PDB file of C-alpha atoms in Angstrom:
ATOM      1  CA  UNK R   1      27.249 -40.131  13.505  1.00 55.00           C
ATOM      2  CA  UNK R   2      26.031 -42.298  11.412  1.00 57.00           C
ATOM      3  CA  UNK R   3      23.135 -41.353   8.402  1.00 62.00           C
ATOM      4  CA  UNK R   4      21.020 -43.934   6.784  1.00 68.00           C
ATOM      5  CA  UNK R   5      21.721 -44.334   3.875  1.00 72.00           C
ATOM      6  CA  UNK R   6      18.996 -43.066   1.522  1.00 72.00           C
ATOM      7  CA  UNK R   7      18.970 -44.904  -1.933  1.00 79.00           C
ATOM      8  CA  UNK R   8      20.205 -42.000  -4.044  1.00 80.00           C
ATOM      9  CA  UNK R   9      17.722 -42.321  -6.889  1.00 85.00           C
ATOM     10  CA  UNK R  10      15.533 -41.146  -3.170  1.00 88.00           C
ATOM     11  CA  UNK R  11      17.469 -38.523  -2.784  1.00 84.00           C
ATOM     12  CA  UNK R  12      17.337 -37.101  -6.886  1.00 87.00           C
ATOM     13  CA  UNK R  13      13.804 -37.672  -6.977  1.00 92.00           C
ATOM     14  CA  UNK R  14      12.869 -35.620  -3.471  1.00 91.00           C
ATOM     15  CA  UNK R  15      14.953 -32.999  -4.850  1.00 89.00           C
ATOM     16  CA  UNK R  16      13.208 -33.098  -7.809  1.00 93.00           C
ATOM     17  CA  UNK R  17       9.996 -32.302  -6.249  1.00 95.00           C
ATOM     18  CA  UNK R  18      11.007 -30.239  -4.538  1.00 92.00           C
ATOM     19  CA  UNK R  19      12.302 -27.910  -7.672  1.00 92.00           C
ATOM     20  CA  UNK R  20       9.141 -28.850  -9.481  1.00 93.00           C
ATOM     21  CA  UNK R  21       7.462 -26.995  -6.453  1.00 93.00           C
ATOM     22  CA  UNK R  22       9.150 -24.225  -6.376  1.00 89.00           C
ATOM     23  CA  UNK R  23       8.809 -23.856 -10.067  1.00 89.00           C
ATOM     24  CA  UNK R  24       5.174 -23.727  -9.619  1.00 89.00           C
ATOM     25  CA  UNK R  25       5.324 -21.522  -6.619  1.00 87.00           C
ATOM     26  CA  UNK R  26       7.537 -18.735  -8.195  1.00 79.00           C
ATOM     27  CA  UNK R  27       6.521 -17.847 -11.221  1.00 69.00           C
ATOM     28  CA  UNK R  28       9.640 -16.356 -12.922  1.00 58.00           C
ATOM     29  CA  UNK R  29       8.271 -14.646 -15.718  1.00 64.00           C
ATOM     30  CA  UNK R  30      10.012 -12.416 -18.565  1.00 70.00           C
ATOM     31  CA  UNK R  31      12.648 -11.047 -16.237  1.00 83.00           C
ATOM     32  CA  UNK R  32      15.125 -14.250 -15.697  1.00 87.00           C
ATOM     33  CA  UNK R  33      16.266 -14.784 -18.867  1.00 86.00           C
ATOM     34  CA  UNK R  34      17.043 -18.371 -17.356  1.00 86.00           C
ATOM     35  CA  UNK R  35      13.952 -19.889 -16.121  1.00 86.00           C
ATOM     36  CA  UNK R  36      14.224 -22.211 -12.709  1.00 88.00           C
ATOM     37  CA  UNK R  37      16.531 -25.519 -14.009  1.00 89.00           C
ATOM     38  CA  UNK R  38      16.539 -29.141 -13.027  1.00 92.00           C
ATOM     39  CA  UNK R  39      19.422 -30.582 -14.374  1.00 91.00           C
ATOM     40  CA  UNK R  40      18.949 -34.146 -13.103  1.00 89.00           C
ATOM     41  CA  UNK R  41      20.959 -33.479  -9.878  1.00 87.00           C
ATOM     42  CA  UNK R  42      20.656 -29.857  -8.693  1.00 88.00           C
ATOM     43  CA  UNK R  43      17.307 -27.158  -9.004  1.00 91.00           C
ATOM     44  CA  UNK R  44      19.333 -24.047 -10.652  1.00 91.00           C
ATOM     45  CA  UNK R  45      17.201 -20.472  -9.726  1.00 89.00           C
ATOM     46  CA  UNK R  46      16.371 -18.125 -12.188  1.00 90.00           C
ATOM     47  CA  UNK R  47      18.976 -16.022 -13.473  1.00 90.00           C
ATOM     48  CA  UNK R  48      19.773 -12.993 -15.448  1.00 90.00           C
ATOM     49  CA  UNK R  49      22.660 -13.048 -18.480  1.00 89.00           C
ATOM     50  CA  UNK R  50      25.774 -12.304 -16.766  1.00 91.00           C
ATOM     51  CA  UNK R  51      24.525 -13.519 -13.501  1.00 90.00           C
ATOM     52  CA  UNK R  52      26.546 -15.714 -11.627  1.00 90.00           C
ATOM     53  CA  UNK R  53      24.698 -18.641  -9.098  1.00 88.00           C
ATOM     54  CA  UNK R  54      26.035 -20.908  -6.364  1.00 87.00           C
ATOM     55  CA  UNK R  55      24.028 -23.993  -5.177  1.00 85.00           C
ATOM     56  CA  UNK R  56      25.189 -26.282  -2.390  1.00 80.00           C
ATOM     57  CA  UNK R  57      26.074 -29.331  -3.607  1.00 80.00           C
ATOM     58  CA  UNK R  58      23.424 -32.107  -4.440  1.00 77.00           C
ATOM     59  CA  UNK R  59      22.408 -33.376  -1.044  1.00 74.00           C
ATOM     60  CA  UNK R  60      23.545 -36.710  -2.879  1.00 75.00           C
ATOM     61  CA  UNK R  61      26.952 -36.254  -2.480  1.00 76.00           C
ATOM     62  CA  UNK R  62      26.632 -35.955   1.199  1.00 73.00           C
ATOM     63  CA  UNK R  63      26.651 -39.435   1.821  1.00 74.00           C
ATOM     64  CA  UNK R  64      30.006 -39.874  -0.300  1.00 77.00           C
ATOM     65  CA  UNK R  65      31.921 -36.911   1.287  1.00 76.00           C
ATOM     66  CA  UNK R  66      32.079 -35.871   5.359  1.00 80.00           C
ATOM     67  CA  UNK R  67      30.064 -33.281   6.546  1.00 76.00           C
ATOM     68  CA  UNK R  68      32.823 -30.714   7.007  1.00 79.00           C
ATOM     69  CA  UNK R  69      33.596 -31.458   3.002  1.00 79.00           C
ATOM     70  CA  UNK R  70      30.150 -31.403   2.157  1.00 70.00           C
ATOM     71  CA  UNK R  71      29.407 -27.817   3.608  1.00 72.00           C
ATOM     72  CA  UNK R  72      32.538 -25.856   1.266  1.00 76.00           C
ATOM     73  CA  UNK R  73      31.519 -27.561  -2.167  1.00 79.00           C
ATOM     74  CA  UNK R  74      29.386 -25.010  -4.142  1.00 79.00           C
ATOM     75  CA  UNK R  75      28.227 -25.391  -7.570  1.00 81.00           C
ATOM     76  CA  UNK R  76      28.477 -22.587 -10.113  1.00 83.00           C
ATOM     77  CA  UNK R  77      26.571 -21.519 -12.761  1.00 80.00           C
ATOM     78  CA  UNK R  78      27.752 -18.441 -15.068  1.00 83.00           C
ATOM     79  CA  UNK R  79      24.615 -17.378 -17.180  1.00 81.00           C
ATOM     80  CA  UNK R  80      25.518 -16.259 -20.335  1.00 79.00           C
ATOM     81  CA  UNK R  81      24.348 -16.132 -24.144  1.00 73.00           C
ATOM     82  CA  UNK R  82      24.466 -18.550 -26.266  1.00 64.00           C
TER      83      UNK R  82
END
C-alpha cells in the first residue's frame, strides 16, 4: 500500500521527541558510560565500553526503501574509548 508521505524533517523531529522523552524518563546515571544519544537521525541507548547496540533504521528511510528492506537494515554502534 501506499504511505503518506510524511515531510522527513516530520519524521526527525517526532523521533527526536521521542528520544528527548525517554532521556528524561530513564535516568541513566553513572553506570552507561554512554549516556542516551541523538545523533540527528537515530536515539542511541545507553551503553557500556565494549558494548555493542543495534537500532532499526531511522523510520526516515522507510519511505525510500520497501518494507521488506526496511525491516533487515540495523544500525550499529560499537562503544568504545576514546
Amino acid at each position: 500500500g501506499s504511505k503518506q508521505q510524511v515531510p522527513s524533517n516530520c519524521v526527525i523531529k517526532r523521533e527526536q521527541e521521542k528520544c528527548m522523552e525517554m532521556m528524561a524518563l530513564e535516568d541513566s546515571g553513572s553506570e552507561f558510560d554512554c549516556p542516551w544519544f541523538w545523533d540527528n537521525l537515530t536515539c542511541w541507548q545507553p551503553a557500556k565500553l565494549g558494548e555493542v547496540i543495534q537500532v532499526n533504521c531511522p523510520e526516515l528511510f522507510s519511505q525510500f526503501i520497501s518494507e521488506e528492506d526496511y525491516g533487515q537494515f540495523l544500525l550499529t554502534l560499537h562503544v568504545h574509548s576514546a
